[in-house]
Coordinates of C-alpha atoms and ligand atoms in Angstrom, one line a residue:
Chain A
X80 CA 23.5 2.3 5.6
X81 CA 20.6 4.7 6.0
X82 CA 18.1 2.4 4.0
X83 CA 19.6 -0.5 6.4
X84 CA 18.1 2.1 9.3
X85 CA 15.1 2.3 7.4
X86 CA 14.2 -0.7 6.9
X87 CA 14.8 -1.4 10.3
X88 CA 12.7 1.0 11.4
X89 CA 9.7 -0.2 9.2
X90 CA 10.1 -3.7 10.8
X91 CA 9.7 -1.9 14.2
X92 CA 6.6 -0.1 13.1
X93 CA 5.3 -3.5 12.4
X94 CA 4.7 -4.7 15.6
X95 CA 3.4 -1.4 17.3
X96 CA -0.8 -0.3 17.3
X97 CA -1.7 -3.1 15.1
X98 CA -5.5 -4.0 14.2
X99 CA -6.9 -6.7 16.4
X100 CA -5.4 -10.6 15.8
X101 CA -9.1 -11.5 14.0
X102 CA -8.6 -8.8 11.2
X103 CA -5.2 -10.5 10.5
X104 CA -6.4 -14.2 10.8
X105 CA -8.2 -13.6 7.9
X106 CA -5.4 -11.6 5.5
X107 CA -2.9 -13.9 6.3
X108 CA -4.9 -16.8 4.7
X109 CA -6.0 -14.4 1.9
X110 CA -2.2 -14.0 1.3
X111 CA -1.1 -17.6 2.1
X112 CA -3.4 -18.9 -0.7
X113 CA -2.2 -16.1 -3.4
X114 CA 1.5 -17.0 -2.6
X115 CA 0.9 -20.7 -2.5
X116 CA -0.9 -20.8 -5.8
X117 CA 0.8 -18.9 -7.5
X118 CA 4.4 -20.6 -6.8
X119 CA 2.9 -24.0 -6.7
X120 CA 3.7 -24.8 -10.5
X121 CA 7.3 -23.0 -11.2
X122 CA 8.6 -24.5 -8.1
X123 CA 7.0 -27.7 -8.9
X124 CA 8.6 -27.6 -12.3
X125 CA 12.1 -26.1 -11.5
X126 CA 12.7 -28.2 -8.4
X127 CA 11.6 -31.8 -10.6
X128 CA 13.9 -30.8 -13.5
X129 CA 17.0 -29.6 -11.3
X130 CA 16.6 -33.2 -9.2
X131 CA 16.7 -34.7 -12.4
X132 CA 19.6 -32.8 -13.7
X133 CA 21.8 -33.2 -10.7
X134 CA 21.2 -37.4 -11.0
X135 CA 22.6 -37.7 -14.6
X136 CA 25.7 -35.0 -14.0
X137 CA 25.9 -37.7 -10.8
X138 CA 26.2 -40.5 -12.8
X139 CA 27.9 -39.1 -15.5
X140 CA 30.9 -37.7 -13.2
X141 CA 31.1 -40.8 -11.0
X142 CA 32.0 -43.8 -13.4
X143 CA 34.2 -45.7 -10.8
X144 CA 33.7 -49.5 -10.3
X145 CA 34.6 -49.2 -6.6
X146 CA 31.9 -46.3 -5.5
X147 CA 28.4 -48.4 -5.5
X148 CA 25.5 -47.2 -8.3
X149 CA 23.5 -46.2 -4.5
X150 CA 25.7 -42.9 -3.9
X151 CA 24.0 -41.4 -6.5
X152 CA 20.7 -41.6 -4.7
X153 CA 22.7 -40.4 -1.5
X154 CA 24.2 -37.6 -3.2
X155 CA 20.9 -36.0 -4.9
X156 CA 19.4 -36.4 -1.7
X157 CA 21.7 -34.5 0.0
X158 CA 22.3 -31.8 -2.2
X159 CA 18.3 -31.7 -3.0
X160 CA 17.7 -31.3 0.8
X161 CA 20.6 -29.1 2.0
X162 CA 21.4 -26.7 -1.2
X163 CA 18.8 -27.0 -4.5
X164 CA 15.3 -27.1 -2.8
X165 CA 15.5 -24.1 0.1
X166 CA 17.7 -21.6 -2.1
X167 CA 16.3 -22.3 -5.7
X168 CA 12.5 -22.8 -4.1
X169 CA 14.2 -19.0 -2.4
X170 CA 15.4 -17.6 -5.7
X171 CA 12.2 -18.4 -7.8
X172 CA 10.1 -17.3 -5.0
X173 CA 11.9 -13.9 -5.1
X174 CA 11.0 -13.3 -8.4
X175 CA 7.8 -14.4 -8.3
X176 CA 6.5 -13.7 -4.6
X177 CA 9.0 -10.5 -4.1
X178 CA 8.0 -8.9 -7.4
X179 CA 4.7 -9.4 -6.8
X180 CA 4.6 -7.9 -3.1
X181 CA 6.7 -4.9 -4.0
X182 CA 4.5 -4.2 -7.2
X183 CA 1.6 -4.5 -5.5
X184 CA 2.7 -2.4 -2.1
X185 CA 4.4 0.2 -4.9
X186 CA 0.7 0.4 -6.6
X187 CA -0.9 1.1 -3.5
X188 CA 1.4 4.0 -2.4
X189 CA 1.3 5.6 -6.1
X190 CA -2.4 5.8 -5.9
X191 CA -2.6 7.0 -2.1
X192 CA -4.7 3.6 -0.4
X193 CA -2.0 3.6 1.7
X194 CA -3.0 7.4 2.5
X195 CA -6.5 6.2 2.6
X196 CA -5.6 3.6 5.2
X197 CA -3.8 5.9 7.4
X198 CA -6.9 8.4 7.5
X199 CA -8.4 5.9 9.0
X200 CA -6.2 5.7 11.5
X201 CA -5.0 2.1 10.6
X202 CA -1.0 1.5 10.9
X203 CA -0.7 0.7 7.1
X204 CA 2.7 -0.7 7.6
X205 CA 1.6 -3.2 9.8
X206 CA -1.7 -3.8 8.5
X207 CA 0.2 -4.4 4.7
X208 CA 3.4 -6.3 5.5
X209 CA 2.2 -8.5 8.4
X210 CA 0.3 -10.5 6.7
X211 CA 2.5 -10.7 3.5
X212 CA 5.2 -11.7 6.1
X213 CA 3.3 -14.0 8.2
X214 CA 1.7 -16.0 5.3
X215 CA 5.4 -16.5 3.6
X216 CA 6.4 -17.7 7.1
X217 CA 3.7 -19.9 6.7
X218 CA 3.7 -21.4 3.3
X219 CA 7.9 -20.8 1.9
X220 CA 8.8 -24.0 4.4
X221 CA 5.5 -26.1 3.1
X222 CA 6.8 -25.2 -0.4
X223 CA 10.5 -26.4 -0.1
X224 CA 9.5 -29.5 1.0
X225 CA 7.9 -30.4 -1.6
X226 CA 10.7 -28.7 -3.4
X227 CA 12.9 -31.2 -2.0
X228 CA 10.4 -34.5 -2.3
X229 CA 10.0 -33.6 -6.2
X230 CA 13.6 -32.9 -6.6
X231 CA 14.5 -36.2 -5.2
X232 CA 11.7 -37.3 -7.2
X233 CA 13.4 -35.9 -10.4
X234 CA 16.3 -37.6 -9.8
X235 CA 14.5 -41.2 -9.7
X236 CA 13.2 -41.1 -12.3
X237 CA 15.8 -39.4 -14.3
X238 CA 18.2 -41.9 -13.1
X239 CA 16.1 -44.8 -13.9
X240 CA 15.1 -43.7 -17.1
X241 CA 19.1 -43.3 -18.7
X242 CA 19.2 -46.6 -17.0
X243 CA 22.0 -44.9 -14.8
X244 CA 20.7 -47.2 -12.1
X245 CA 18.2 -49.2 -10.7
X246 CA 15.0 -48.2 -8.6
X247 CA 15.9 -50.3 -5.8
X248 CA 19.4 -48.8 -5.7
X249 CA 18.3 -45.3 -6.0
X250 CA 15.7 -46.1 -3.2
X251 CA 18.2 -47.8 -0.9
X252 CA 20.9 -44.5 -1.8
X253 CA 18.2 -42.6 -0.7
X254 CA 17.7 -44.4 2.0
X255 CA 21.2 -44.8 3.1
X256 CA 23.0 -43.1 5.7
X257 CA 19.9 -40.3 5.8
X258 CA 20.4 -37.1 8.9
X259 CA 16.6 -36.0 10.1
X260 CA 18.9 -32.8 10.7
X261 CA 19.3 -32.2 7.3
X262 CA 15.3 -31.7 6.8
X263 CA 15.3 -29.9 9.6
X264 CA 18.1 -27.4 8.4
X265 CA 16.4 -27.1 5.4
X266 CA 13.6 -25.9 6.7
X267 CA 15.7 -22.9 8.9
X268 CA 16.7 -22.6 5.7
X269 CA 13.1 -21.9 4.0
X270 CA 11.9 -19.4 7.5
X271 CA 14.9 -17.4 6.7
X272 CA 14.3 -16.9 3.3
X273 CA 11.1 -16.1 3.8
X274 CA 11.5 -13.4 6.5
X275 CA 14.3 -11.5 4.5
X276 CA 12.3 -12.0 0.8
X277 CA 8.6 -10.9 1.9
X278 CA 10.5 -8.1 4.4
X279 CA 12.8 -6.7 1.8
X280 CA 10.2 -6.5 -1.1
X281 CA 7.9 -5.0 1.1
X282 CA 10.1 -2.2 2.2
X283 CA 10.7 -1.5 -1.5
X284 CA 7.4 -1.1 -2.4
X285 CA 6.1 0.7 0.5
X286 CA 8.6 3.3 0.1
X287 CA 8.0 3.9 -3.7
X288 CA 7.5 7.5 -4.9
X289 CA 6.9 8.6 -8.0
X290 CA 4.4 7.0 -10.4
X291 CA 4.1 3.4 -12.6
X292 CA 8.1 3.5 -13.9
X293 CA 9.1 3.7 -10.2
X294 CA 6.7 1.0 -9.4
X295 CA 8.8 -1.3 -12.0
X296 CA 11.9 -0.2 -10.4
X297 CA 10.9 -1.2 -6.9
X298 CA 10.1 -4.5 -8.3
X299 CA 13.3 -5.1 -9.7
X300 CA 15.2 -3.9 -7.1
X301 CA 12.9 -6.0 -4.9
X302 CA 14.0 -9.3 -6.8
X303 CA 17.8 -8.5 -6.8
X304 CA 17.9 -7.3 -3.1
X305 CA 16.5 -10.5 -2.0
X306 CA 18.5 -12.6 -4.4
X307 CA 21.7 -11.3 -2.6
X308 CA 20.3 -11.6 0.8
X309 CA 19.4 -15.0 0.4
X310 CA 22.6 -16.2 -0.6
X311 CA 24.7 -14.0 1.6
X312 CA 22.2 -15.6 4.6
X313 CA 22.6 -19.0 3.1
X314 CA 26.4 -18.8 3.3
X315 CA 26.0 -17.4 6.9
X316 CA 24.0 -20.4 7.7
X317 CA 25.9 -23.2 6.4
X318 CA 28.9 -21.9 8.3
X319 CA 26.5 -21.3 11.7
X320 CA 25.6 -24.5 11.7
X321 CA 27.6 -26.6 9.2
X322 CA 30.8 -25.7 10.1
Chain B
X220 CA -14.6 24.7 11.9
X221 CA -11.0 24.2 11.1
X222 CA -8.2 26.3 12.5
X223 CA -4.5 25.7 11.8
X224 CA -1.7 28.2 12.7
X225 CA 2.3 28.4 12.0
X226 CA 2.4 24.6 10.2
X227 CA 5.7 24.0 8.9
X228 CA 6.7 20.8 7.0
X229 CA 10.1 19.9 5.8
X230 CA 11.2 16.5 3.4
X231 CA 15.2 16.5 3.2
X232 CA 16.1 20.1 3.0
X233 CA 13.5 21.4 1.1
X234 CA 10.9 23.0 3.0
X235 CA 7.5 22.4 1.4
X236 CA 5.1 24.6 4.2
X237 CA 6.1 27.8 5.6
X238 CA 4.3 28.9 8.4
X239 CA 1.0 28.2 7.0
X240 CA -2.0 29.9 9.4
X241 CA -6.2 29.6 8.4
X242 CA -9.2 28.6 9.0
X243 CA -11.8 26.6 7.3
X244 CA -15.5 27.0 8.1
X245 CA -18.3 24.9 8.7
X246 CA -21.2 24.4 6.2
X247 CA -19.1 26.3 3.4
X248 CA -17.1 24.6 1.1
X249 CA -13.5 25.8 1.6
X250 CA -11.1 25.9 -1.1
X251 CA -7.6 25.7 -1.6
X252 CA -6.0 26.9 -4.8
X253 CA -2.5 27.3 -6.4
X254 CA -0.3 26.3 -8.9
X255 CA 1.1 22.4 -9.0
X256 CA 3.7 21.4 -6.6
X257 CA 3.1 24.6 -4.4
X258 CA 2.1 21.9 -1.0
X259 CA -1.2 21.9 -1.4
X260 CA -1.5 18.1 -1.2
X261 CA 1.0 18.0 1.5
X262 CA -1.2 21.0 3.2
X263 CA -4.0 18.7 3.3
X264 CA -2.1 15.6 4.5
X265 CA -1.0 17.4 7.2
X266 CA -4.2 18.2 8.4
X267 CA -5.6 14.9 8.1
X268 CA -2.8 13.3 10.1
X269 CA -1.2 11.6 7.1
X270 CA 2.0 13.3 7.5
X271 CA 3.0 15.1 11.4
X272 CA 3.6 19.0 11.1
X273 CA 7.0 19.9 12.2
X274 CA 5.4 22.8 14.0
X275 CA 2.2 24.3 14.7
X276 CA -1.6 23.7 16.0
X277 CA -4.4 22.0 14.5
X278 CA -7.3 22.4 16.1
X279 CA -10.7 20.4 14.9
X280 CA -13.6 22.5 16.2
X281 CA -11.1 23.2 19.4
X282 CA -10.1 19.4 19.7
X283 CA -6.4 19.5 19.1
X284 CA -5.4 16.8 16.4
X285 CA -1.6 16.8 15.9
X286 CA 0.6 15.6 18.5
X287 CA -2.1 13.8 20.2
X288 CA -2.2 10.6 21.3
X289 CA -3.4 7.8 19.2
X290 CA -6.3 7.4 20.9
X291 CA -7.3 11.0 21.0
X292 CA -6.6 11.2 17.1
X293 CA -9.1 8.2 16.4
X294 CA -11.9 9.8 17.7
X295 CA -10.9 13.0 15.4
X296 CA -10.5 10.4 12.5
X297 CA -13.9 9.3 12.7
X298 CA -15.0 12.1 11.8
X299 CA -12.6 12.7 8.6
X300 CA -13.7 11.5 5.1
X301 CA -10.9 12.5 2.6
X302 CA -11.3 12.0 -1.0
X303 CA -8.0 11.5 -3.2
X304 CA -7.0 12.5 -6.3
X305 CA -7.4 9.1 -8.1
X306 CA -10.0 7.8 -5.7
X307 CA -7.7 5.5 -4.1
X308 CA -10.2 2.8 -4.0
X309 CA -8.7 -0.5 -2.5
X310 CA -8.2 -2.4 -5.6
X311 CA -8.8 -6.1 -4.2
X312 CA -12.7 -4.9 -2.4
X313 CA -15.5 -4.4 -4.9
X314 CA -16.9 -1.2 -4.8
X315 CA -19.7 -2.0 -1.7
X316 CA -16.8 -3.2 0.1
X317 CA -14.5 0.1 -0.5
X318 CA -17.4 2.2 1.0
X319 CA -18.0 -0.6 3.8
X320 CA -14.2 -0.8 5.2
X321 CA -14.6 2.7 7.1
X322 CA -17.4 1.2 9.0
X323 CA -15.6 -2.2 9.3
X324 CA -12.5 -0.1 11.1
X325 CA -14.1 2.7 13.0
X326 CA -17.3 1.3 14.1
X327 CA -16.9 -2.2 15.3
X328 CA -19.7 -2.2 17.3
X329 CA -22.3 -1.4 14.2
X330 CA -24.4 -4.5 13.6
X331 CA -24.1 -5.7 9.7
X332 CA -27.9 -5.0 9.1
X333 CA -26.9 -1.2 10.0
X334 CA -23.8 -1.0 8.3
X335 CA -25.2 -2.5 4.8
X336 CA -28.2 0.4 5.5
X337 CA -25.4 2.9 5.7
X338 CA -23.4 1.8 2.4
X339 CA -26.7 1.3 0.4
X340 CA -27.9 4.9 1.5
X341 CA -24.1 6.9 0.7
X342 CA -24.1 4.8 -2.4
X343 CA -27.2 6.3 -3.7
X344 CA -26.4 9.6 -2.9
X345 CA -23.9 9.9 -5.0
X346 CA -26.3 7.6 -7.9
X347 CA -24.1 4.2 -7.8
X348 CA -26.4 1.8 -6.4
X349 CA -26.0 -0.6 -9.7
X350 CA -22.3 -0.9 -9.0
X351 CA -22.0 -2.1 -6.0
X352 CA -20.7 -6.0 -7.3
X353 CA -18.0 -4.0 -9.8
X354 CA -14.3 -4.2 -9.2
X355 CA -13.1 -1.3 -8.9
X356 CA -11.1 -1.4 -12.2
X357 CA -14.3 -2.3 -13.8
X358 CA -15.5 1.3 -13.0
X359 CA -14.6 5.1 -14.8
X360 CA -12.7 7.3 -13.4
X361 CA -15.4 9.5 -12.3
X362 CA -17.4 6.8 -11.0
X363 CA -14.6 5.8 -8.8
X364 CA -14.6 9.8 -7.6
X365 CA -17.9 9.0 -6.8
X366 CA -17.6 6.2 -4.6
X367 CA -14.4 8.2 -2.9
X368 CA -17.4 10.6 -2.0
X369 CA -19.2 7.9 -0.7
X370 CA -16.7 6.1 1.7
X371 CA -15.6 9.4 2.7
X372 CA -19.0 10.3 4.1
X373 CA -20.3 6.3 4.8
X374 CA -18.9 7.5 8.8
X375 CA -21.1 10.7 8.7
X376 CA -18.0 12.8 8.6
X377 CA -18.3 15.8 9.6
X378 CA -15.0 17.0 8.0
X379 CA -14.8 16.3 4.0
X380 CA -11.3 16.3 2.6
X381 CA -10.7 16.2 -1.5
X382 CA -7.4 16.9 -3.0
X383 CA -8.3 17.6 -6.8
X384 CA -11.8 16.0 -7.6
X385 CA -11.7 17.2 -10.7
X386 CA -8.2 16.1 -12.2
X387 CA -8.7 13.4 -15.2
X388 CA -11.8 14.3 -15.5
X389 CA -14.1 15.5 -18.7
X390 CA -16.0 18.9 -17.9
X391 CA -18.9 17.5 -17.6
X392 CA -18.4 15.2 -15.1
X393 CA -16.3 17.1 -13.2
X394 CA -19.0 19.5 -13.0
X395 CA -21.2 16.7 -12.0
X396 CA -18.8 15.9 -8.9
X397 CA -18.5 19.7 -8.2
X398 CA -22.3 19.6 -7.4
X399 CA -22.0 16.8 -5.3
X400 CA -19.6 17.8 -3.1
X401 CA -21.2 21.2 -3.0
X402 CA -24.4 19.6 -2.0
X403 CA -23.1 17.2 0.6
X404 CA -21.6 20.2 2.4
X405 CA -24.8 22.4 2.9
X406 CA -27.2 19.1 3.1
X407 CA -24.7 17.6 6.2
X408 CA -23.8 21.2 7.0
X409 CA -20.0 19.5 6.7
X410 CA -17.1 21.5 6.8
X411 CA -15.4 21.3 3.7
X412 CA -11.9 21.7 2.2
X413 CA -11.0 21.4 -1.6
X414 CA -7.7 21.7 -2.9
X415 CA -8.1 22.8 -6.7
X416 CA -6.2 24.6 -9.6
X417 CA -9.6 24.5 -11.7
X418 CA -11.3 28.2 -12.2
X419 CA -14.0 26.4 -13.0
X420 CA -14.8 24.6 -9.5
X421 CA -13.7 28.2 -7.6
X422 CA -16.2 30.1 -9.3
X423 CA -19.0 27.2 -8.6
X424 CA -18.5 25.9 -5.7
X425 CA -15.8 27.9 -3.9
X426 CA -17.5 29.9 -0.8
X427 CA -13.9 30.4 1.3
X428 CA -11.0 30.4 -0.9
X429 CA -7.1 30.3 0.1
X430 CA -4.2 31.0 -2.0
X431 CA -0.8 29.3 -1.4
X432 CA 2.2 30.2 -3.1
X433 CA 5.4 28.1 -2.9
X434 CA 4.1 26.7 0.6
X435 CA 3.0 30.0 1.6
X436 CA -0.8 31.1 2.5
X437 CA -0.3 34.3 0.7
X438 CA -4.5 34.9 0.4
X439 CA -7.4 34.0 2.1
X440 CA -10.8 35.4 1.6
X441 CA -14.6 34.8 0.3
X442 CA -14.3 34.2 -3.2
X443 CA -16.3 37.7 -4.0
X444 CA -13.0 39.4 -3.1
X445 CA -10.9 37.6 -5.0
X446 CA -11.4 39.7 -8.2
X447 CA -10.2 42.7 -6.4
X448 CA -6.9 41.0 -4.7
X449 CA -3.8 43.1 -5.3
X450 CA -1.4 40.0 -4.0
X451 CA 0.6 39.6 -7.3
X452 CA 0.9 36.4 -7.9
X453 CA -2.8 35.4 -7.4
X454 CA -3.3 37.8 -10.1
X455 CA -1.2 36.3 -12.4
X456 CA -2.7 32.9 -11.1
X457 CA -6.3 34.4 -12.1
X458 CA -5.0 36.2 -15.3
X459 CA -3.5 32.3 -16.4
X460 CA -6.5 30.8 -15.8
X461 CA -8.6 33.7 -17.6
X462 CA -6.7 33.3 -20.6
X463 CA -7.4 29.5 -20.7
X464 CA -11.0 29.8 -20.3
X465 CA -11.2 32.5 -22.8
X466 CA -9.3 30.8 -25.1
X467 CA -11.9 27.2 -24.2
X468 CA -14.9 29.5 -25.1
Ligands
LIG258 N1 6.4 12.4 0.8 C1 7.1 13.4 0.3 N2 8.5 13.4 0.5 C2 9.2 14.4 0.0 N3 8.8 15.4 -0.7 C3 7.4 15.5 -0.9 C4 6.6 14.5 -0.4 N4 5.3 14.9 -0.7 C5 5.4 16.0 -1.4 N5 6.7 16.4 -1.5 C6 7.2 17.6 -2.2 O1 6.4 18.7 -1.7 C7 6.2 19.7 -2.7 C8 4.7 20.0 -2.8 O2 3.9 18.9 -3.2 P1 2.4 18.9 -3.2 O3 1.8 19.3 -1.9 O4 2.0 17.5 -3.7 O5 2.0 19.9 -4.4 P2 0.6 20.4 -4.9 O6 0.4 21.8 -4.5 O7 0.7 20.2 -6.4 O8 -0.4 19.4 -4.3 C9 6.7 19.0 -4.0 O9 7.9 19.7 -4.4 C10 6.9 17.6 -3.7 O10 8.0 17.1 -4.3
LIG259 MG1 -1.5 17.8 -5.2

């Protein structure tokens, strides 16, 4: 309860006497290309294997005459977009993007830049987790759609090559009975995420103490706290705005 | 000139400085000494503005500093340099960058042409001019010491802060960074402060020395008194550090 408070706190300090909007233009694209290149690959790789894997359990579970070869296209779609692609592009990203900002935040405290900036008079709080915040804003949504394209992807060609159906009826199930909403909730999906990963791993590493073991400890606890916030929030919103 | 009076600081319960009073004097360099974890470091973050006192004054040649307004503070800041015990270089900037970002953040209005002067000129003072391109994990520990010292004076500071300059460091160059700092502080006619448990820097460089003890200023004095003090546990702080070098020799 009084971490929740403190965290709260930092996310106030945020937002008061921060550095002019120039100084940040140029962080935030610093930070946007070092998240963005270094996620491109495992979520490239996770999300085409999982589309892949969810079209042959498809197939494999749904060996009715009556149900049409084309569901399976339907149903990867559909769990690629709504489920897979925002929370496992969320997952990987808080191991890779949350360890990486609480390490790096926890390094900077341990050897006193963060002192260093605040001789300066700069708000090192803001100055810090803005931009890691801003830029994951930014480039978490851009990742889980493609995410969610190679997933789907995945799936085609997984499906096609098992011969579990054709192309053409994995296009068409695609195709069939498609909700723009469901791109656009994924998407919700991927700017939630992204707040409560790049917040959360912030707030660990800025408040490390200690020296390099504590650093590894705020990493960790980084990755798990933002695990379990994302799934928590991802309950919350399928029932917000599913149910 | 520095003068602080009555500067209490407290984390959780435990009460780190205890009505701390002193001053520190222009164009001397003023030490403060003690055994680890007595708030030394804490002493000196308070006076830079890292952490807020929970009481007292501090007063920058009669400009108050805590409690202020922001604003107030930043034209106090501009004229702080502090240099940290591990140098605390910015790990991303190369090492003409590092001494650059004062300038960047305090002096907005200084044209690059000026600003590239500056960095060139505190780089050479303190004999790094062939590093500028380096990262700073490209560099040695001392050398990054050294270009602490420079970013801490690239704003003309006209208050130098280091906690430990010498920690980490071989004799020789901490004797080396000892000089420099002694230097800077008569050449600029800076006011000073060094926090050090090294007998070697007090008897070099030290002009003004303070003694805390378990967040206490328990001494204060020019360091040709010290020998004489009858305050018990700087004499078994000197008699320590005695035995150590005796034993060196
Ligand atoms: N940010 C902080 N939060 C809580 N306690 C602190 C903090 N900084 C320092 N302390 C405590 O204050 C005491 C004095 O520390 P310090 O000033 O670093 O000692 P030293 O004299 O060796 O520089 C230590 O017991 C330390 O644990
Ligand atoms: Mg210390």
């Amino acid at each position: 309860m009084k971490e929740l408070g403190k965290y709260l706190l930092l996310m106030g300090k945020l937002l008061v006497n921060r550095e002019k909007f120039s100084t940040y233009a140029r962080l935030i694209i610093d930070e946007a290309i070092v998240i963005g290149t270094d996620s491109l690959l495992i979520v490239g790789i996770v999300s085409t294997f999982i589309g892949a894997v969810t079209a042959v359990q498809t197939a494999h579970n749904l060996y009715s005459p009556i149900i049409p070869l084309e569901t399976i296209g339907s149903i990867v779609r559909d769990m690629t977009l709504l489920e897979l692609a925002p929370t496992f592009t969320g997952v990987v990203l808080a191991g890779k993007i949350g360890s990486n900002i609480a390490g790096h935040l926890g390094s900077m405290r341990i050897t006193e830049q963060i002192d260093a900036l605040e001789v300066m008079g700069i708000n090192s709080a803001s100055y810090l987790i803005l931009p890691k915040i801003v830029a994951s804003l930014i480039v978490f949504p851009m990742l889980v759609t493609l995410s969610a394209f190679l997933g789907i992807f995945g799936g085609f060609v997984a499906g096609v090559l098992t011969h579990s159906l054709t192309a053409e009826q994995y296009i068409s199930g695609i195709r069939d009975n498609f909700h723009g909403f469901d791109i656009f909730f994924a998407l919700i999906k991927a700017f939630v995420f992204a707040f409560l990963i790049s917040s959360i791993s912030a707030f660990r590493g800025y408040y490390t103490r200690g020296g390099a073991l504590e650093i590894g400890k705020a990493s960790t606890m980084a990755v798990t706290h933002s695990c379990i916030a994302i799934l928590i929030a991802d309950y919350l919103l399928a029932q917000l705005i599913l149910g | 000139m520095i003068e602080f009076s009555h500067l209490n600081k407290t984390f959780g319960d435990k009460q780190v400085l205890k009505d701390v009073s002193g001053v520190f004097e222009r164009g001397k360099t003023n030490l403060i000494i003690g055994t680890s974890g007595t708030g030394k470091s804490v002493l000196l973050k308070c006076l830079v503005g890292i952490f807020e006192p929970d009481t007292g004054e501090i007063l920058y040649d009669q400009r108050k500093f805590n409690g202020e307004s922001n604003d107030r503070k930043q034209e106090i800041r501009r004229d702080i340099g502090m240099l940290f015990q591990g140098g605390a270089l910015f790990d991303s900037k190369t090492v003409e960058e590092n001494v650059m970002f004062p300038l960047t953040i305090l002096a907005p209005t200084m044209s690059k042409s000026e600003r590239l002067d500056r960095v060139d000129y505190c780089l050479k003072r303190v004999g790094l001019e062939k590093a500028k391109k380096l990262m700073p994990s490209e560099i040695s520990g001392g050398m990054a010491k050294r270009v602490g010292i420079a970013r801490a004076i690239v704003m003309q500071s006209k208050y130098l802060f280091c906690d430990e300059p010498n920690s980490g460091l071989d004799p020789l160059t901490s004797h080396v960074i000892d000089e420099l700092i002694k230097d800077i502080t008569h050449e600029y006619n800076i006011t000073t402060v060094v926090v050090t448990h090294d007998m070697n820097s007090v008897l070099e460089i030290g002009e003004n020395i303070m003694y805390m003890f378990e967040g206490e200023n328990v001494w204060q004095g020019a360091k040709e008194n010290i020998l004489q003090t009858t305050v018990k546990p700087l004499q078994d702080f000197l008699f320590a550090n005695k035995l150590i070098r005796d034993m060196e020799r």
